[in-house]
XYZ file of C-alpha atoms in Angstrom:
148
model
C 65.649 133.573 88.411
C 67.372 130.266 90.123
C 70.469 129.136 88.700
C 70.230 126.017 86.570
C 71.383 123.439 88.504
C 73.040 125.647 91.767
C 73.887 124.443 94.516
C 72.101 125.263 98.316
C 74.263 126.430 100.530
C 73.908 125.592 104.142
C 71.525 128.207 104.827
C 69.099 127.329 101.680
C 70.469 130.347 99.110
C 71.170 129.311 96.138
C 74.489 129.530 95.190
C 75.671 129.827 91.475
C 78.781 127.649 90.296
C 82.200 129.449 88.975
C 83.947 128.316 86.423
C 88.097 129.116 86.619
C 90.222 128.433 83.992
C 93.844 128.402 84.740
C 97.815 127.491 83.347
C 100.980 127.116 85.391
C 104.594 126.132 84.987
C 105.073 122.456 85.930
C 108.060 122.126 88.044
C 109.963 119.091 88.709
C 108.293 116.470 86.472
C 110.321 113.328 86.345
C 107.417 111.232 85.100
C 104.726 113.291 83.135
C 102.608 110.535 82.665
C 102.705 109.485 86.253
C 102.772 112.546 87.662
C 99.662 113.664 85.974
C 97.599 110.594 86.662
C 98.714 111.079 90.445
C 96.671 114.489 89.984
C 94.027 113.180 88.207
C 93.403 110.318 90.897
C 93.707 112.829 93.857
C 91.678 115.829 92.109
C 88.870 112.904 91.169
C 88.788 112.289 95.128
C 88.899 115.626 96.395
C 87.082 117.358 94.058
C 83.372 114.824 94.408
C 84.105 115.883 98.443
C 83.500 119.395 97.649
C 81.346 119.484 94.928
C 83.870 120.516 92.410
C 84.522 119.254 88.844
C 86.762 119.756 86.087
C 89.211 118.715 83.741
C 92.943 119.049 83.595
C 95.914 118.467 81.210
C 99.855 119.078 80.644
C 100.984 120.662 78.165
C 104.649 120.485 77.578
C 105.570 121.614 81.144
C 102.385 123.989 81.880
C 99.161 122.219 83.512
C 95.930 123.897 82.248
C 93.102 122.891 84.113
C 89.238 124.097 84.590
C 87.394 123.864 87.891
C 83.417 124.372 88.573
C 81.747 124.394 91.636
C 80.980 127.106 94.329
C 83.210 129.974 94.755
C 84.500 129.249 98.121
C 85.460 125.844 97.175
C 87.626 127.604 94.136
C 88.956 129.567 95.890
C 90.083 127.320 99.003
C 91.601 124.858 95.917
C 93.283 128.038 94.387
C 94.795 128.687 97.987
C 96.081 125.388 98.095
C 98.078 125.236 94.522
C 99.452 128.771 95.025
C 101.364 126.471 97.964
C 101.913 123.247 95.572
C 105.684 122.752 94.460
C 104.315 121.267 91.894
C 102.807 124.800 90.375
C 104.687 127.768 89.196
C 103.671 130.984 87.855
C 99.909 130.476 87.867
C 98.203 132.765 85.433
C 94.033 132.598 86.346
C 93.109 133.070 82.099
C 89.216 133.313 83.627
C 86.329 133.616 85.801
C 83.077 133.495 85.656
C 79.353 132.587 87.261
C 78.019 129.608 85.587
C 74.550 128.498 85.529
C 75.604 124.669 84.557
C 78.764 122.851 84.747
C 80.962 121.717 81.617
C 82.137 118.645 83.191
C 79.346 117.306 84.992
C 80.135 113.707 85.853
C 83.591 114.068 85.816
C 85.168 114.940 89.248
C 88.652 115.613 87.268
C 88.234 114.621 83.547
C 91.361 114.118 81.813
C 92.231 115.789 78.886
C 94.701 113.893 76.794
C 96.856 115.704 73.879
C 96.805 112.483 72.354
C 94.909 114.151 69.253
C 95.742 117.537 69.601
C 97.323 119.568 66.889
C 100.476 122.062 67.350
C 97.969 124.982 67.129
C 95.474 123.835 69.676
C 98.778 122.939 71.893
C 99.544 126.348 71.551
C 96.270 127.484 72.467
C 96.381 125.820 75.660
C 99.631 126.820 76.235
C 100.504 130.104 75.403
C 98.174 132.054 73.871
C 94.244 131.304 74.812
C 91.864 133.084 77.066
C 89.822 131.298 79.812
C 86.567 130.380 77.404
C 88.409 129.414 74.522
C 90.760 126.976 76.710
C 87.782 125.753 78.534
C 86.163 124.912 75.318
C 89.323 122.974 73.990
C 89.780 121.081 77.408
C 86.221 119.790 76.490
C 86.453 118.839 73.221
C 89.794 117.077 74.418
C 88.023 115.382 77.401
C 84.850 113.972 75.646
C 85.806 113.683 71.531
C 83.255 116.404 70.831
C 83.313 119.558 70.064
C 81.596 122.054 72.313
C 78.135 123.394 71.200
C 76.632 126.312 73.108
C-alpha cells in the first residue's frame, strides 16, 4: 500500500516521510526572541527547498523542534545542527515513518509558549517522549488540540 501523501524520489519509489522529534541546550542566547525568529525565518526557507516541515520552539534555554519530510533530508538537517553553536546536547526523543505530515503548510511553524502552562513547559522540556512533544508542539502551533 502507497504512503498517503509520499513523496517520489528521483527514481519514481515512493518514499515515506519521517517524523523526528528532538530537544537541545540553547547556547549563547542574548536575544531569545530574536534569536528564535532568526531560526524560524531561515528553517521556513530551507526547509520548503527540501521538502521538509515542522515546527519549533524554546523553552527556557532548550529548543524542541519536529521535522517531517524524507529521511535523507532529516538526516542531512540533523548533520548540520550536531555542527550548530547554537545546539548543545541534542537528545533525538523520536523517530518514526509517517504516512502524512503534522505540519503541512508550515515550512517551520512556530510554536509560541505564550499559553502554555508550567506542566506542558515541562513536558517539552524535560520530561516528554517524541509523540507526546510532537502532539504539544501542535496544539501550540495551531490553537487546537491534536485529534488522531
Amino acid at each position: 500500500m502507497p504512503w498517503i501523501g509520499a513523496r517520489h524520489s528521483r527514481v519514481g519509489v515512493k518514499v515515506p516521510y519521517q517524523r523526528l522529534v528532538y530537544r537541545s541546550r540553547a547556547v549563547g542566547l542574548d536575544d531569545r526572541r530574536s534569536e528564535l525568529s532568526r531560526i524560524l525565518a531561515v528553517s521556513s526557507r530551507n526547509n520548503a527547498a527540501r521538502g521538509m516541515t515542522g515546527a519549533l520552539t524554546l523553552c527556557g534555554n532548550t529548543y524542541i523542534q519536529a521535522l517531517e519530510g524524507p529521511p535523507a533530508e532529516i538526516e542531512h538537517l540533523m548533520g548540520v545542527l550536531a555542527t550548530d553553536p547554537r545546539h548543545r546536547d541534542i537528545q533525538v526523543l523520536g523517530r518514526w515513518r509517517a504516512s502524512r505530515r503534522l505540519f503541512c503548510g508550515w515550512a517551520m511553524a512556530n510554536a509560541p509558549l505564550t499559553t502554555a502552562c508550567a506542566d506542558t513547559r515541562l513536558t517539552l522540556e524535560v520530561k516528554g517522549g517524541g509523540l507526546e512533544v510532537a502532539g504539544l508542539l501542535f496544539t501550540l502551533a495551531t490553537g487546537s488540540p491534536l485529534t488522531l
